[in-house]
Amino acid sequence: MNLFQIIREIEKVDPEIMDRLTHRRSALTALGDISKKMALAAAPIAIGSAFNKAMGQQTLNSVNDVLNYALLLEYLEEDFYAQALAAPTLAANLSAGSPALGAIQTIKAHETAHVALLKGALGANANPRPSSFNFGTAFATYASFLTFAQAFEDTGVRAYKGQATKIKDAGNPNNLLTIALQIHSVEARHASHVRYMRRAAPAGSIAQYGWVTNAEANGAPAAVYGAGNPAATFPAESNLVQGGLTLTSVGGNTYTAAEVSEAFDEGLDNTTVVAIARSAATF
Amino acid sequence: MSDNKLLGPDEAEFAKPLFVPIKRRSFFMYAGATAGATALLLAGCDDDDDDTDTPSGTVSLGSGDVGVLNYAYALEQLEAAFYAQVIATPYTGITTEERTALTAIARHEAIHRDFFKAAITAAAPTQIIGGLTPDFSKVTFTDRNSVLMTAKTFEDLGVAAYNGAGSLIKTNDYLLIAGKIVSVEARHAAYIRDLLSNGSFADSTVVNAQGLDQALTVSQVLAAAQPFIKDKINGDNVGK
């Protein structure tokens, strides 16, 4: 993951983040190259605590901002699947006529349709596609590809959910809220199927279902299932409280924490989502 | 609702798949009479259902956000009762994995039902609908295809219902909660569809050429759900 790129991104919304990291930065500057690498290994801890302070806001101010944010995520997903379908390393698993190939083609087609729909809605205000997406070693193995796919789909679900009230508060122009919800549930269908593919994978089968249990990442970045900011609005996927009700005991019935966490997906703020995307891809 | 453009010419197509399985299964109405009767008996034990009935025996969901919450509560009651019966009388040949997954889904739907009951009771204690009496007489609970086709109908319908109702909701907290539930219903729908036919998780019967899932109006959803509910449901004022 590209930590410095993430910091640059956060600086756009939180100019003070470097102040909070200053002691770390000066330490890095003072140290030689070899030490720097060692320090970097410990950096995620410092970054993690800085994130908690930095991501205190949804930063999208207009419906167009929301749509361009969605468009960026759809560009990323579309490109991810396009690269997967072209990757020689995945050809044996995504073989002609295989269910896996069919599923990935279906998902890719939906992401392409979402890009076209959002670009159409934005018209001249649509942001251009980033010049390239580099997914690192994502396509090295089938298992790695599916892990990335799960991360992107589950993040996509959380991302759209996180913007629903934003669109509503902007007056729901052109009933974009309904369209966003219609995309949102398609992403959830994708997520469910990709999770099922990982469960059924010939090598490295993951004992999971189509829904998110607790905040189990199963190889995806932990942040995909963690809390956003503010955490009261965007708790981790392990959240047990909805509408002020702790649902492990409700209506005279008791449920396990796993069951309650599975029954509700959580939203995520845009800053956290973009940080997750940039931790998995360079663009 | 101003989503007519979205639904537009496809409305009939959207409604069709919801009804086709019912017709196809009418043969089972008789074969499955015993299982159906059991379901009714069990479901009947739930709650009294006459506290909000109008004199004509119709259950009114009410208006505004409470109407939307009652609408969701009604659908979750239906799903929860269905899966409870699926788990109580598993179909012939059910695998361990299927039983585990369907049990999880049953629990999720029960949590949704109990959540809405508690939330509406807290927010509008005089306006909550009572327990509904489901009618699963068209479902053959011993038959895998009958059960999973019904599950598919309910899950796809649930997704379309929440998607269509989102723009009716006035309170942000409720909208966010609806969003938290609808994606779980979509995950269920995809899983059930894959059990029926691997790869059908988001096929063209539910996702259109624009990559959009279904969004149905309250009246469309209730028309599709009504055959599975003995009480007559009136949702004319939901969200208004």
Coordinates of C-alpha atoms in Angstrom, one line a residue:
Chain A
M1 CA 0.0 0.0 0.0
N2 CA 1.2 3.4 -0.8
L3 CA 1.1 5.2 2.5
F4 CA 2.5 8.5 1.2
Q5 CA -0.2 8.7 -1.4
I6 CA -2.8 8.2 1.2
I7 CA -1.3 10.9 3.3
R8 CA -1.3 13.3 0.4
E9 CA -5.0 12.5 -0.2
I10 CA -5.9 13.0 3.4
E11 CA -4.0 16.3 3.4
K12 CA -6.5 17.6 0.9
V13 CA -9.2 17.3 3.5
D14 CA -7.1 17.5 6.6
P15 CA -4.2 19.9 6.2
E16 CA -3.0 19.2 9.7
I17 CA -2.5 15.5 9.3
M18 CA 1.3 15.9 8.7
D19 CA 1.5 17.8 12.0
R20 CA 0.2 14.8 13.8
L21 CA 2.7 12.6 11.9
T22 CA 5.6 15.1 12.3
H23 CA 7.6 13.2 14.8
R24 CA 7.4 10.2 12.6
R25 CA 8.3 12.2 9.5
S26 CA 11.3 13.8 11.1
A27 CA 12.4 10.5 12.4
L28 CA 12.2 9.1 8.8
T29 CA 14.2 12.1 7.5
A30 CA 16.9 11.7 10.1
L31 CA 17.3 8.0 9.5
G32 CA 19.3 6.4 6.8
D33 CA 17.7 4.3 4.0
I34 CA 17.9 0.9 5.8
S35 CA 16.5 2.3 9.0
K36 CA 13.8 4.0 7.0
K37 CA 12.5 0.7 5.7
M38 CA 12.4 -0.7 9.2
A39 CA 10.6 2.4 10.4
L40 CA 8.1 2.0 7.6
A41 CA 7.2 -1.4 8.8
A42 CA 6.0 0.2 12.0
A43 CA 4.3 3.1 10.2
P44 CA 0.8 1.6 9.8
I45 CA 0.3 1.9 13.5
A46 CA 1.0 5.6 13.5
I47 CA -1.0 6.0 10.3
G48 CA -3.9 4.2 11.9
S49 CA -4.2 6.5 14.8
A50 CA -3.8 9.6 12.6
F51 CA -6.6 8.3 10.4
N52 CA -9.0 8.2 13.3
K53 CA -8.6 12.0 13.6
A54 CA -8.3 12.8 10.0
M55 CA -11.4 11.1 8.7
G56 CA -13.9 13.1 10.6
Q57 CA -15.9 14.2 7.7
Q58 CA -17.8 13.3 4.6
T59 CA -16.2 15.7 2.2
L60 CA -18.6 15.6 -0.8
N61 CA -20.5 18.8 -1.0
S62 CA -22.8 18.4 -3.9
V63 CA -24.7 15.7 -5.8
N64 CA -22.1 16.0 -8.6
D65 CA -19.4 15.4 -6.1
V66 CA -21.2 12.2 -5.0
L67 CA -21.7 11.1 -8.5
N68 CA -18.0 11.7 -9.4
Y69 CA -17.0 9.8 -6.3
A70 CA -19.2 6.9 -7.4
L71 CA -17.8 7.2 -10.9
L72 CA -14.2 6.9 -9.6
L73 CA -15.1 3.7 -7.8
E74 CA -16.9 2.3 -10.9
Y75 CA -13.9 3.2 -13.1
L76 CA -11.7 1.3 -10.6
E77 CA -13.9 -1.7 -10.5
E78 CA -14.4 -1.8 -14.3
D79 CA -10.7 -1.6 -14.9
F80 CA -10.0 -4.2 -12.2
Y81 CA -12.2 -6.8 -13.9
A82 CA -11.0 -5.8 -17.4
Q83 CA -7.4 -6.4 -16.3
A84 CA -8.4 -9.7 -14.6
L85 CA -10.1 -11.0 -17.8
A86 CA -6.9 -10.2 -19.7
A87 CA -4.5 -11.6 -17.1
P88 CA -2.6 -14.7 -18.3
T89 CA -2.1 -15.8 -14.7
L90 CA -5.9 -16.1 -14.3
A91 CA -6.6 -17.7 -17.7
A92 CA -6.7 -21.3 -16.3
N93 CA -9.3 -20.4 -13.7
L94 CA -11.3 -18.0 -16.0
S95 CA -11.4 -20.5 -18.8
A96 CA -13.8 -20.4 -21.7
G97 CA -17.3 -21.6 -20.7
S98 CA -16.5 -21.8 -17.0
P99 CA -18.9 -20.5 -14.4
A100 CA -16.1 -18.3 -13.0
L101 CA -15.6 -16.6 -16.4
G102 CA -19.3 -16.1 -16.8
A103 CA -19.6 -14.5 -13.4
I104 CA -16.7 -12.1 -13.9
Q105 CA -18.0 -11.1 -17.3
T106 CA -21.4 -10.4 -15.8
I107 CA -19.9 -8.3 -13.0
K108 CA -17.6 -6.5 -15.4
A109 CA -20.6 -5.7 -17.7
H110 CA -22.5 -4.2 -14.8
E111 CA -19.5 -2.0 -13.8
T112 CA -19.2 -0.8 -17.4
A113 CA -22.9 0.0 -17.4
H114 CA -22.6 1.9 -14.1
V115 CA -19.7 4.0 -15.6
A116 CA -21.9 4.8 -18.6
L117 CA -24.9 5.7 -16.4
L118 CA -22.9 7.9 -14.1
K119 CA -21.1 9.6 -16.9
G120 CA -24.4 10.2 -18.6
A121 CA -25.9 11.7 -15.4
L122 CA -22.9 14.0 -14.9
G123 CA -22.6 15.0 -18.5
A124 CA -19.9 17.7 -18.9
N125 CA -19.2 17.5 -15.2
A126 CA -17.9 13.9 -15.3
N127 CA -14.4 13.6 -14.1
P128 CA -12.1 11.8 -16.6
R129 CA -11.0 8.2 -16.1
P130 CA -7.6 8.1 -14.2
S131 CA -4.9 7.4 -16.7
S132 CA -4.2 3.9 -15.2
F133 CA -5.0 1.7 -12.3
N134 CA -2.1 -0.4 -11.0
F135 CA -3.4 -3.3 -8.8
G136 CA 0.1 -4.6 -7.9
T137 CA 0.1 -8.3 -7.4
A138 CA -3.7 -8.7 -7.4
F139 CA -3.7 -10.9 -10.4
A140 CA -0.8 -13.1 -9.4
T141 CA -3.1 -15.9 -8.3
Y142 CA -6.8 -16.7 -8.6
A143 CA -7.1 -16.5 -4.8
S144 CA -5.5 -13.1 -4.7
F145 CA -7.8 -11.8 -7.5
L146 CA -10.9 -13.0 -5.6
T147 CA -9.7 -11.5 -2.4
F148 CA -9.3 -8.1 -4.1
A149 CA -12.6 -8.5 -5.8
Q150 CA -14.3 -9.1 -2.5
A151 CA -12.6 -6.1 -1.0
F152 CA -13.8 -3.8 -3.8
E153 CA -17.3 -5.1 -3.9
D154 CA -17.8 -5.0 -0.1
T155 CA -16.3 -1.5 -0.1
G156 CA -18.5 -0.5 -2.9
V157 CA -21.6 -1.6 -1.0
R158 CA -20.5 0.5 2.0
A159 CA -19.6 3.5 -0.2
Y160 CA -23.0 3.8 -1.9
K161 CA -24.8 3.2 1.4
G162 CA -22.7 6.0 3.0
Q163 CA -24.0 8.6 0.4
A164 CA -27.7 7.8 0.5
T165 CA -28.6 10.6 3.0
K166 CA -26.4 13.0 1.2
I167 CA -28.4 12.6 -2.0
K168 CA -31.6 12.8 0.0
D169 CA -30.5 16.0 1.7
A170 CA -29.7 17.5 -1.6
G171 CA -33.3 17.1 -2.6
N172 CA -32.9 13.8 -4.5
P173 CA -32.6 15.5 -7.9
N174 CA -33.8 13.3 -10.8
N175 CA -34.6 10.6 -8.3
L176 CA -30.8 9.8 -8.1
L177 CA -31.4 8.3 -4.7
T178 CA -33.3 5.4 -6.3
I179 CA -30.7 5.0 -9.0
A180 CA -28.0 4.9 -6.3
L181 CA -29.9 2.3 -4.4
Q182 CA -30.4 0.2 -7.5
I183 CA -26.6 0.2 -8.1
H184 CA -26.0 -0.4 -4.4
S185 CA -27.9 -3.7 -4.3
V186 CA -26.2 -4.9 -7.5
E187 CA -22.9 -4.4 -5.9
A188 CA -24.2 -6.4 -2.9
R189 CA -25.2 -9.2 -5.3
H190 CA -21.7 -9.1 -6.7
A191 CA -20.1 -9.2 -3.3
S192 CA -22.2 -12.2 -2.3
H193 CA -21.2 -14.1 -5.4
V194 CA -17.5 -13.3 -5.1
R195 CA -17.6 -14.5 -1.5
Y196 CA -19.3 -17.6 -2.7
M197 CA -16.6 -18.1 -5.4
R198 CA -14.0 -17.8 -2.7
R199 CA -15.8 -20.4 -0.6
A200 CA -16.0 -22.7 -3.6
A201 CA -12.4 -22.0 -4.7
P202 CA -10.4 -25.2 -5.4
A203 CA -7.4 -23.9 -3.5
G204 CA -7.6 -21.8 -0.3
S205 CA -11.3 -22.1 0.3
I206 CA -12.6 -19.5 2.7
A207 CA -15.3 -20.7 5.1
Q208 CA -17.6 -17.7 4.6
Y209 CA -21.0 -17.0 3.0
G210 CA -22.3 -14.1 0.9
W211 CA -22.8 -11.9 4.0
V212 CA -20.3 -10.2 6.3
T213 CA -19.8 -11.9 9.6
N214 CA -18.6 -9.7 12.4
A215 CA -15.8 -7.6 10.9
E216 CA -14.0 -10.7 9.4
A217 CA -11.9 -9.6 6.5
N218 CA -10.7 -13.1 5.5
G219 CA -7.6 -11.7 3.7
A220 CA -9.1 -8.4 2.5
P221 CA -7.8 -5.2 4.1
A222 CA -9.2 -4.9 7.6
A223 CA -10.3 -1.4 6.9
V224 CA -12.9 -2.7 4.5
Y225 CA -14.9 -3.9 7.5
G226 CA -13.7 -1.4 10.0
A227 CA -15.3 1.7 11.3
G228 CA -15.4 4.9 9.3
N229 CA -15.8 8.4 10.6
P230 CA -17.8 9.5 12.5
A231 CA -17.9 6.0 13.9
A232 CA -21.3 6.6 15.4
T233 CA -22.7 7.0 11.9
F234 CA -20.4 4.5 10.2
P235 CA -19.5 1.8 12.7
A236 CA -17.5 -1.4 11.9
E237 CA -19.4 -4.3 10.3
S238 CA -19.4 -6.0 13.7
N239 CA -21.9 -3.4 14.9
L240 CA -24.7 -4.8 17.1
V241 CA -26.8 -1.6 17.7
Q242 CA -29.4 -0.3 15.3
G243 CA -31.6 2.6 16.0
G244 CA -30.5 2.6 19.6
L245 CA -31.5 -1.1 20.0
T246 CA -28.9 -3.7 20.9
L247 CA -30.2 -6.5 18.7
T248 CA -28.6 -9.5 20.5
S249 CA -31.7 -9.4 22.6
V250 CA -34.8 -8.0 21.1
G251 CA -38.5 -8.8 21.0
G252 CA -38.0 -11.6 23.6
N253 CA -35.5 -13.4 21.3
T254 CA -31.8 -13.7 21.6
Y255 CA -29.3 -13.7 18.7
T256 CA -25.6 -14.2 18.4
A257 CA -23.3 -11.3 17.7
A258 CA -22.4 -13.0 14.4
E259 CA -26.0 -13.2 13.3
V260 CA -26.8 -9.6 14.2
S261 CA -23.7 -8.3 12.4
E262 CA -24.6 -10.3 9.3
A263 CA -28.2 -8.9 9.3
F264 CA -27.0 -5.3 8.8
D265 CA -24.4 -3.9 6.4
E266 CA -22.8 -0.7 7.5
G267 CA -22.1 2.5 5.5
L268 CA -18.7 4.2 5.1
D269 CA -17.7 7.8 4.6
N270 CA -16.0 8.8 1.3
T271 CA -12.6 9.6 2.8
T272 CA -12.2 6.2 4.3
V273 CA -13.4 4.5 1.1
V274 CA -10.9 6.4 -1.0
A275 CA -8.2 5.6 1.4
I276 CA -9.1 1.9 1.1
A277 CA -9.1 2.1 -2.6
R278 CA -5.7 3.7 -2.7
S279 CA -4.3 1.1 -0.3
A280 CA -5.3 -1.6 -2.9
A281 CA -4.5 0.3 -6.1
T282 CA -2.3 3.1 -7.4
F283 CA -4.2 5.6 -9.6
Chain B
M1 CA -43.2 8.4 -6.4
S2 CA -41.4 9.8 -9.3
D3 CA -39.7 6.7 -10.4
N4 CA -42.0 5.9 -13.3
K5 CA -39.3 6.7 -15.8
L6 CA -37.1 4.1 -14.2
L7 CA -39.7 1.4 -14.2
G8 CA -41.6 2.6 -17.3
P9 CA -42.0 0.1 -20.0
D10 CA -40.3 -2.6 -18.0
E11 CA -42.9 -2.6 -15.2
A12 CA -44.8 -5.6 -16.6
E13 CA -41.5 -7.4 -17.1
F14 CA -40.5 -6.8 -13.5
A15 CA -43.7 -8.1 -12.2
K16 CA -43.8 -11.2 -14.4
P17 CA -41.0 -13.3 -12.8
L18 CA -42.7 -12.8 -9.4
F19 CA -45.8 -14.4 -10.6
V20 CA -44.5 -17.1 -13.0
P21 CA -43.2 -19.4 -10.2
I22 CA -46.6 -19.3 -8.5
K23 CA -48.5 -20.4 -11.6
R24 CA -45.9 -23.0 -12.3
R25 CA -46.3 -24.4 -8.8
S26 CA -50.1 -24.4 -8.7
F27 CA -49.8 -28.1 -9.2
F28 CA -48.1 -28.3 -5.8
M29 CA -51.0 -26.5 -4.1
Y30 CA -52.5 -29.9 -3.6
A31 CA -49.4 -32.0 -3.2
G32 CA -48.2 -29.6 -0.5
A33 CA -51.4 -29.0 1.3
T34 CA -50.2 -30.8 4.5
A35 CA -46.9 -28.9 4.7
G36 CA -48.8 -25.7 4.0
A37 CA -51.3 -26.3 6.7
T38 CA -48.5 -26.9 9.2
A39 CA -47.0 -23.6 8.2
L40 CA -50.2 -21.8 8.8
L41 CA -50.7 -23.3 12.2
L42 CA -47.1 -22.3 13.3
A43 CA -47.4 -18.8 11.8
G44 CA -50.8 -18.4 13.4
C45 CA -49.2 -18.6 16.9
D46 CA -47.3 -15.4 16.4
D47 CA -49.3 -12.5 17.5
D48 CA -52.8 -11.1 17.6
D49 CA -53.4 -9.4 14.3
D50 CA -56.6 -7.5 14.9
D51 CA -55.5 -4.4 16.8
T52 CA -55.0 -2.3 13.7
D53 CA -57.4 -4.0 11.4
T54 CA -60.0 -1.8 9.9
P55 CA -63.5 -2.9 10.2
S56 CA -63.4 -4.5 6.8
G57 CA -60.5 -6.7 7.9
T58 CA -57.9 -4.8 6.0
V59 CA -54.5 -4.0 7.6
S60 CA -53.5 -0.4 6.9
L61 CA -49.8 0.2 6.9
G62 CA -50.4 3.9 7.7
S63 CA -48.7 7.0 6.3
G64 CA -45.4 8.8 6.3
D65 CA -42.3 7.2 7.7
V66 CA -44.3 5.0 10.0
G67 CA -46.0 3.6 6.9
V68 CA -42.7 2.8 5.4
L69 CA -41.5 1.1 8.6
N70 CA -44.8 -0.9 8.8
Y71 CA -44.3 -1.8 5.1
A72 CA -40.8 -3.2 5.8
Y73 CA -42.1 -4.9 9.0
A74 CA -44.8 -6.6 7.0
L75 CA -42.3 -7.9 4.4
E76 CA -39.8 -9.0 7.1
Q77 CA -42.6 -10.9 8.9
L78 CA -43.4 -12.7 5.7
E79 CA -39.7 -13.6 5.1
A80 CA -39.1 -14.6 8.7
A81 CA -42.1 -16.9 8.8
F82 CA -41.2 -18.5 5.6
Y83 CA -37.6 -19.3 6.5
A84 CA -38.7 -20.5 10.0
Q85 CA -40.8 -23.1 8.2
V86 CA -38.0 -23.9 5.9
I87 CA -35.7 -24.7 8.8
A88 CA -38.5 -26.5 10.8
T89 CA -39.2 -28.8 7.9
P90 CA -36.1 -28.9 5.7
Y91 CA -36.6 -30.0 2.1
T92 CA -35.7 -33.4 0.9
G93 CA -32.0 -33.7 0.1
I94 CA -30.9 -30.5 1.8
T95 CA -27.1 -30.4 2.2
T96 CA -25.3 -29.4 5.4
E97 CA -24.1 -26.2 3.7
E98 CA -27.5 -25.3 2.5
R99 CA -29.0 -25.9 5.9
T100 CA -26.3 -23.7 7.6
A101 CA -26.9 -20.9 5.1
L102 CA -30.7 -21.0 5.2
T103 CA -30.6 -21.1 9.0
A104 CA -28.4 -18.0 8.9
I105 CA -30.8 -16.3 6.5
A106 CA -33.7 -17.3 8.8
R107 CA -32.0 -15.6 11.7
H108 CA -31.3 -12.5 9.7
E109 CA -34.9 -12.1 8.7
A110 CA -36.0 -12.8 12.3
I111 CA -33.7 -10.1 13.5
H112 CA -35.1 -7.7 10.9
R113 CA -38.6 -8.5 12.0
D114 CA -37.8 -8.1 15.7
F115 CA -35.9 -4.9 15.0
F116 CA -38.8 -3.3 13.2
K117 CA -41.3 -4.4 15.8
A118 CA -39.2 -2.9 18.6
A119 CA -38.4 0.3 16.6
I120 CA -41.9 1.0 15.5
T121 CA -43.2 0.2 19.0
A122 CA -40.8 2.8 20.4
A123 CA -41.5 5.4 17.7
A124 CA -45.2 5.0 17.1
P125 CA -46.7 2.6 19.6
T126 CA -50.3 3.2 18.4
Q127 CA -49.5 2.8 14.8
I128 CA -47.7 -0.5 14.5
I129 CA -49.4 -3.2 12.6
G130 CA -50.0 -6.6 14.3
G131 CA -48.6 -9.9 13.4
L132 CA -49.7 -11.0 9.9
T133 CA -50.9 -14.5 9.0
P134 CA -48.8 -15.8 6.1
D135 CA -50.3 -18.1 3.4
F136 CA -47.7 -20.6 2.2
S137 CA -50.2 -23.0 0.8
K138 CA -48.6 -22.7 -2.6
V139 CA -45.2 -23.7 -1.3
T140 CA -44.1 -27.4 -1.1
F141 CA -41.7 -27.3 1.8
T142 CA -40.4 -30.8 1.1
D143 CA -39.4 -29.8 -2.4
R144 CA -36.1 -28.0 -2.9
N145 CA -37.1 -26.2 -6.1
S146 CA -40.4 -25.0 -4.6
V147 CA -38.6 -23.7 -1.5
L148 CA -35.8 -22.0 -3.3
M149 CA -38.0 -20.5 -6.0
T150 CA -40.2 -19.0 -3.3
A151 CA -37.1 -17.7 -1.4
K152 CA -35.8 -16.1 -4.7
T153 CA -39.2 -14.4 -5.1
F154 CA -39.1 -13.1 -1.6
E155 CA -35.5 -11.9 -1.7
D156 CA -35.7 -10.2 -5.1
L157 CA -39.0 -8.7 -4.0
G158 CA -37.4 -7.4 -0.8
V159 CA -34.6 -5.8 -2.7
A160 CA -37.0 -4.1 -5.1
A161 CA -39.2 -3.0 -2.2
Y162 CA -36.4 -1.3 -0.3
N163 CA -35.0 0.2 -3.4
G164 CA -38.4 1.6 -4.3
A165 CA -39.1 2.9 -0.8
G166 CA -35.9 4.7 -0.2
S167 CA -37.1 7.9 -1.8
L168 CA -40.3 7.8 0.3
I169 CA -38.3 8.0 3.6
K170 CA -38.1 11.4 5.3
T171 CA -35.9 10.6 8.3
N172 CA -32.2 10.1 7.6
D173 CA -31.7 7.5 10.3
Y174 CA -34.4 5.4 8.8
L175 CA -33.0 5.8 5.3
L176 CA -29.6 4.6 6.4
I177 CA -31.1 1.6 8.2
A178 CA -33.1 0.7 5.1
G179 CA -29.8 0.8 3.2
K180 CA -28.2 -1.4 5.8
I181 CA -30.9 -4.0 5.3
V182 CA -31.4 -3.9 1.6
S183 CA -27.8 -4.9 0.8
V184 CA -28.2 -7.9 3.1
E185 CA -31.4 -8.9 1.2
A186 CA -29.4 -8.6 -2.0
R187 CA -26.7 -10.8 -0.6
H188 CA -29.4 -13.4 0.3
A189 CA -31.0 -13.1 -3.2
A190 CA -27.7 -13.7 -4.9
Y191 CA -26.9 -16.7 -2.8
I192 CA -30.4 -18.3 -3.3
R193 CA -30.2 -17.6 -7.0
D194 CA -26.8 -19.3 -7.2
L195 CA -28.2 -22.3 -5.4
L196 CA -30.9 -22.6 -8.0
S197 CA -28.5 -21.9 -10.9
N198 CA -24.9 -21.0 -10.4
G199 CA -24.2 -17.6 -12.0
S200 CA -27.7 -16.3 -11.8
F201 CA -26.9 -14.0 -8.9
A202 CA -27.6 -10.8 -10.9
D203 CA -29.0 -12.0 -14.2
S204 CA -31.0 -10.0 -16.6
T205 CA -34.3 -10.9 -14.9
V206 CA -33.3 -8.6 -12.0
V207 CA -30.5 -6.3 -13.3
N208 CA -31.3 -4.3 -16.4
A209 CA -29.0 -3.2 -19.2
Q210 CA -28.1 0.0 -17.2
G211 CA -26.7 -2.3 -14.5
L212 CA -29.7 -1.4 -12.2
D213 CA -31.5 -3.7 -9.8
Q214 CA -35.2 -3.5 -9.6
A215 CA -37.1 -0.7 -7.7
L216 CA -40.8 -1.3 -7.3
T217 CA -43.6 0.8 -6.0
V218 CA -45.4 -0.1 -2.8
S219 CA -48.5 -1.2 -4.8
Q220 CA -46.4 -3.3 -7.1
V221 CA -44.7 -5.0 -4.2
L222 CA -47.9 -5.6 -2.2
A223 CA -49.6 -7.1 -5.3
A224 CA -46.8 -9.6 -5.5
A225 CA -46.7 -10.3 -1.8
Q226 CA -50.4 -10.4 -1.2
P227 CA -50.9 -14.1 -2.4
F228 CA -48.6 -15.1 0.5
I229 CA -50.4 -13.1 3.2
K230 CA -54.0 -13.9 4.4
D231 CA -54.6 -10.4 5.7
K232 CA -55.5 -7.8 3.1
I233 CA -52.8 -5.2 3.2
N234 CA -53.4 -1.6 2.3
G235 CA -50.3 0.5 1.6
D236 CA -51.9 3.4 -0.3
N237 CA -50.6 6.0 2.1
V238 CA -47.1 4.7 2.7
G239 CA -44.6 7.5 2.7
K240 CA -47.3 10.1 2.1

